[in-house]
C-alpha cells in the first residue's frame, strides 16, 4: 500500500505540478486535472474489479483526491492576492468520510477551510479564492459535499451545537495549506468539545443509532438494504469509531482490543463486514454512475455478477451474494451493538446510567446469583468460564432465566456461549431436560420472540434446531419476499406474541380471543418456527419439505398424539386458508365444503386462522390488508357454520330467496319493483350466496343507470357499459362496477383501460344474467395500494373503454408499455421466476379453471383476457391475487354454450395462447421494461 501511494504521488506530480511558477488558465488546469482523474479512476476500477479490498480501494481513492486537492490548492494560490495570503494562514482540512480516508466513487468530498483564532471575519479576497477552488474541483469531476470557511473558534462552537459537525471533526485531517490552524484545532478540540461531554456524546450516539435502526425496521435482513444507513451498514461501523473516540480518544479499534475492552474476534468480524460492504457500495456507485446506498432488486443481480459470483442462474447468483451480504451486515450489527453495550455497562458500573435509564428512573438492581449465573444491571453473566462444560443443559436454561427475569446476555456471556457451540451436539438435542426447557420457553404466550431472537443472535437456535438454522440469511425463492427466511420466521413469532397483549386493538379482537383460548401455545410457536423450514432444501413445494422436517422434529422432541397432529397440520397447510380465500370462488358452496373437509374440526381452523394472520403480517406490512382479510374471514365464518351443521349450512344457501328479496325491497322505493324482480329472476343463484341486501340493492341501482342510458342513447351508445366507482379507503381499494350487455372482449377492454392508467386489479367477480346483461365487479387500487380517487383518472378509464367499443379495433399495448417502469438488470431475473399456466379440468364439474403463476406486471390481465376472449370463451369468475410480487390467478371459464370446455383442440390452443401471453414478456428483452405490480 505505501508503495502504491508513492507511485500515485509521483504520477500526480508529473501530471499536475505547475513547473512554470505562474498561474495557468482555467482551461489548461482543467484539461490536466480531468485527464489525471480519468486515468487514475480507471486504474482504481480495474483494481476493484480484480478483487481489490473494499477498504484499500476507498483509501486509494482518498489519496487520489488528496493529490488533486494539494496541486489544485497550489495552483489557486499562484493567482491569489499576495497581500491577503501574507496575512492569512489557511489549513485545507478533510472531514467526514473523506477525513477517515474511505471514499467510494460517488462519495462527497467534504472540505473545511480553517483559519486560526476565533474571529468570524474572513479576510478580503478569501471568499473568492475558496469559490474559485471549489468551482475548479466541481469542474474536474469531483462531487463537493460539505464545504465551509471557519476559524478554529467558530468550528469549536458549531461542533458543540451540532453533533453532526462534531462527528465529522473527530476524523478530520490536514490535506494541504498551512499546518498551524489545524494544529490549533487538534489542541483545542478534545479540551473544548469532548472533555466533560463524553457521556452526553455517547448518549447522543446511542439515541441516533436506535432511531436510525427503527427507521430501517431494526433488522439487517430487509429485501432492499441501505448499505450506508441501514442496520448493519457502514454507519454502524462509523458509530463505533465515534463512540470509541469519546471513550478513549482513539478511532483505532485495535487500541480498544489492546485495552481488553473488545475481543479480537469481534473486531475481525466487524472489519471483514466493513470491507465487504464498502466493496459492494463501490460497485453500486460504478453501476449507477452516482452515489447510491440502497441495494435494490434491480441492482442485486448486476452487483453479484460484477463482484465475481459465478452461479449459472442469476437468481442463484443473487441468493448467494445476498446471503453473504446479510451474514456480514448481521455481524456488523451485532458486534457494534456489543461494543455499545460494553460502553453502556461501564457507564452504569461507574454510576453514570444511560439517558434511557434516567428517564425511566430505574434503580441499579441488586446482584443475584443462581444456577451458575450472576444477574446484574439487567444482564446475565457467568460465574466462571466452565459453567457449560460442567453442565451442558445450562446452555438452554440460561434462556429460560433471561425469559423469566427479563434479562439480556452480557457481552462476556455472549462470547462464552459462542465458544461453547461444540456442546450443542446430537446428545444435547435429544436431552430430555433440554427439551423440557425449550418447551417451557415456547409455552410463555406473548414472550417468545424476544428469547428466540437472543438464541438466534448468539448462534444457539440454529444449532439446536438445524431445521431453522438452515434458513439463516437465506434469500427466499419467492424473489419478492420482504425479508430473509430466518428474519421472516422470527417476525411471524413477533406477530404471534402481539396477540397475547391484553391491550384492546381494533380489528384484532377475534384473533386475540382465539389465541388466548388455545391450549397449546407451544405447538403454535413451533409451527411458525418450522413452517418455512423446507425452503432451505430448494424443492419445488416448500410446504411438503417443511412437513417432512417437522415430522423429524416431532420424533426428536417427543411431540406425540394430538399435539403432533396439530403441528403437522399447521405446517402442511399454513398456506391453505390464504390461498383458498384469495384464489377460489367463495360463492360456491362446494369450495366451503371441500375446505371444511381439509380442516376437519374448529380447533384446526382457529389455529390456522391465527397462524395465517401471523404469517402474512410477518411477510411484509402490505401482505395483510382489509381486502385480503375480508376474504379470509368470509371463508372462516362460513367454514365454522359448515362444521357446526353441514346440512343447515347447505339449506341456508339453497333456501328460496323470497326473504332476501323482501329485505332488498326495503332498501329501495316502489319504483324498483320490476327491476328487483328481474334481478332475482335472471341473476345466477351463486350471486346471492353470502351477499347482503345493501350490496344487492346497490347493484340494482347500477343496472338502472345502465338501462337509462339504453333508453335515451343512440344505437351505438346503448351498447356501451355503465361504470360506477365506489371508494373503500378502509380496505385500500375502490370498486369498479360494470353493467353492460354481454359483449365480446368486454373484460379485455376493461382490464386494458385500467392498466393503461396504472391501476391494479385486485379481484373480479363476474356474473351473467339470463337476460344477456352482465355485472362485473372489479376491486382496484393504485400501485401504492390506495383507492382510485382522482376523477380525471376515472374519466380517462371510462373514455378509453368507450373508445375501444366505438372503434371496434383496440390495442392498449402501447399505453400499457409507457406505464411500465424501466428496471434494467431484472430482465434475466424475470425469465427465471417460476411461472406456469395450468388448465385444471378436474376442480369443478361446471368450469375449466385456468391457474396462473407469473411475474406480476402492468397489463398481465389484459394479455390473459385477450387470449381467452379471442378464442370465443366466456370468463365466468376470476380470483386475482398478488403474493410477494407474483401473480397467482384463478380464472373460471366456459364455452359459448355456457358449458365446460371439453374440446381437446380448443384446450390445446387455449394453453398455447395463454403461455404466449404470460411467458413472452420474460423473453422480450428489447423493451427493457418490467413492473412489479399490475
Short mmCIF file of N, CA, C and O in Angstrom, two decimals, residues 42 122 166 180 184 201 217 326 364 393 474-475 479 530 612 642 715 718 837 892 914:
data_model
loop_
_atom_site.label_atom_id
_atom_site.label_comp_id
_atom_site.label_asym_id
_atom_site.label_seq_id
_atom_site.Cartn_x
_atom_site.Cartn_y
_atom_site.Cartn_z
N UNK A 42 -9.85 5.03 -13.71
CA UNK A 42 -9.86 3.78 -14.49
C UNK A 42 -8.95 2.75 -13.83
O UNK A 42 -9.26 1.56 -13.78
N UNK A 122 -13.75 36.82 7.71
CA UNK A 122 -12.80 36.26 6.75
C UNK A 122 -12.05 37.39 6.06
O UNK A 122 -12.64 38.43 5.76
N UNK A 166 -19.55 17.66 14.92
CA UNK A 166 -18.57 17.10 15.86
C UNK A 166 -18.06 15.74 15.36
O UNK A 166 -16.85 15.48 15.40
N UNK A 180 -0.62 25.30 10.81
CA UNK A 180 -0.82 25.92 12.12
C UNK A 180 -2.29 25.95 12.57
O UNK A 180 -2.60 25.58 13.71
N UNK A 184 -3.87 23.96 15.87
CA UNK A 184 -4.65 24.64 16.92
C UNK A 184 -5.97 23.91 17.17
O UNK A 184 -6.39 23.73 18.32
N UNK A 201 -22.21 12.74 24.71
CA UNK A 201 -21.96 12.34 23.32
C UNK A 201 -22.33 10.88 23.10
O UNK A 201 -22.96 10.53 22.10
N UNK A 217 -36.34 -0.71 10.15
CA UNK A 217 -37.04 -1.92 10.57
C UNK A 217 -36.28 -2.78 11.58
O UNK A 217 -36.62 -3.93 11.80
N UNK A 326 -26.03 -10.43 3.89
CA UNK A 326 -26.78 -10.47 5.16
C UNK A 326 -25.92 -11.02 6.30
O UNK A 326 -26.04 -10.58 7.44
N UNK A 364 -30.43 0.81 40.20
CA UNK A 364 -29.49 -0.25 39.86
C UNK A 364 -29.92 -1.51 40.60
O UNK A 364 -30.06 -1.53 41.82
N UNK A 393 -26.73 -28.74 29.70
CA UNK A 393 -28.10 -28.23 29.62
C UNK A 393 -28.28 -26.80 30.11
O UNK A 393 -29.31 -26.17 29.85
N UNK A 474 -31.02 -16.76 4.48
CA UNK A 474 -31.43 -17.36 3.21
C UNK A 474 -32.37 -16.43 2.47
O UNK A 474 -33.40 -16.00 2.99
N UNK A 475 -32.00 -16.10 1.24
CA UNK A 475 -32.88 -15.31 0.37
C UNK A 475 -33.93 -16.24 -0.19
O UNK A 475 -33.61 -17.28 -0.76
N UNK A 479 -38.91 -14.36 -5.15
CA UNK A 479 -37.88 -13.33 -5.25
C UNK A 479 -38.30 -12.03 -4.58
O UNK A 479 -37.45 -11.26 -4.13
N UNK A 530 -41.20 -23.69 12.21
CA UNK A 530 -40.89 -24.70 11.20
C UNK A 530 -41.61 -24.52 9.87
O UNK A 530 -41.33 -25.23 8.91
N UNK A 612 -52.22 -17.91 9.97
CA UNK A 612 -52.27 -17.19 8.70
C UNK A 612 -52.07 -15.70 8.93
O UNK A 612 -51.34 -15.02 8.17
N UNK A 642 -70.38 -24.39 8.47
CA UNK A 642 -70.44 -25.71 7.87
C UNK A 642 -70.03 -26.79 8.87
O UNK A 642 -70.68 -27.84 8.97
N UNK A 715 -78.07 4.26 -31.07
CA UNK A 715 -77.87 2.83 -31.27
C UNK A 715 -76.47 2.41 -30.84
O UNK A 715 -76.26 1.28 -30.42
N UNK A 718 -76.14 2.89 -26.65
CA UNK A 718 -76.84 1.95 -25.78
C UNK A 718 -76.11 0.61 -25.67
O UNK A 718 -76.53 -0.26 -24.92
N UNK A 837 -48.69 -21.94 -16.46
CA UNK A 837 -50.09 -21.85 -16.86
C UNK A 837 -50.65 -23.26 -16.85
O UNK A 837 -50.12 -24.14 -17.53
N UNK A 892 -62.13 -18.84 -14.05
CA UNK A 892 -63.11 -19.88 -14.36
C UNK A 892 -63.74 -19.55 -15.71
O UNK A 892 -64.26 -18.44 -15.91
N UNK A 914 -52.33 -18.79 -23.89
CA UNK A 914 -52.05 -18.28 -22.54
C UNK A 914 -50.55 -18.28 -22.26
O UNK A 914 -50.02 -17.34 -21.65
#
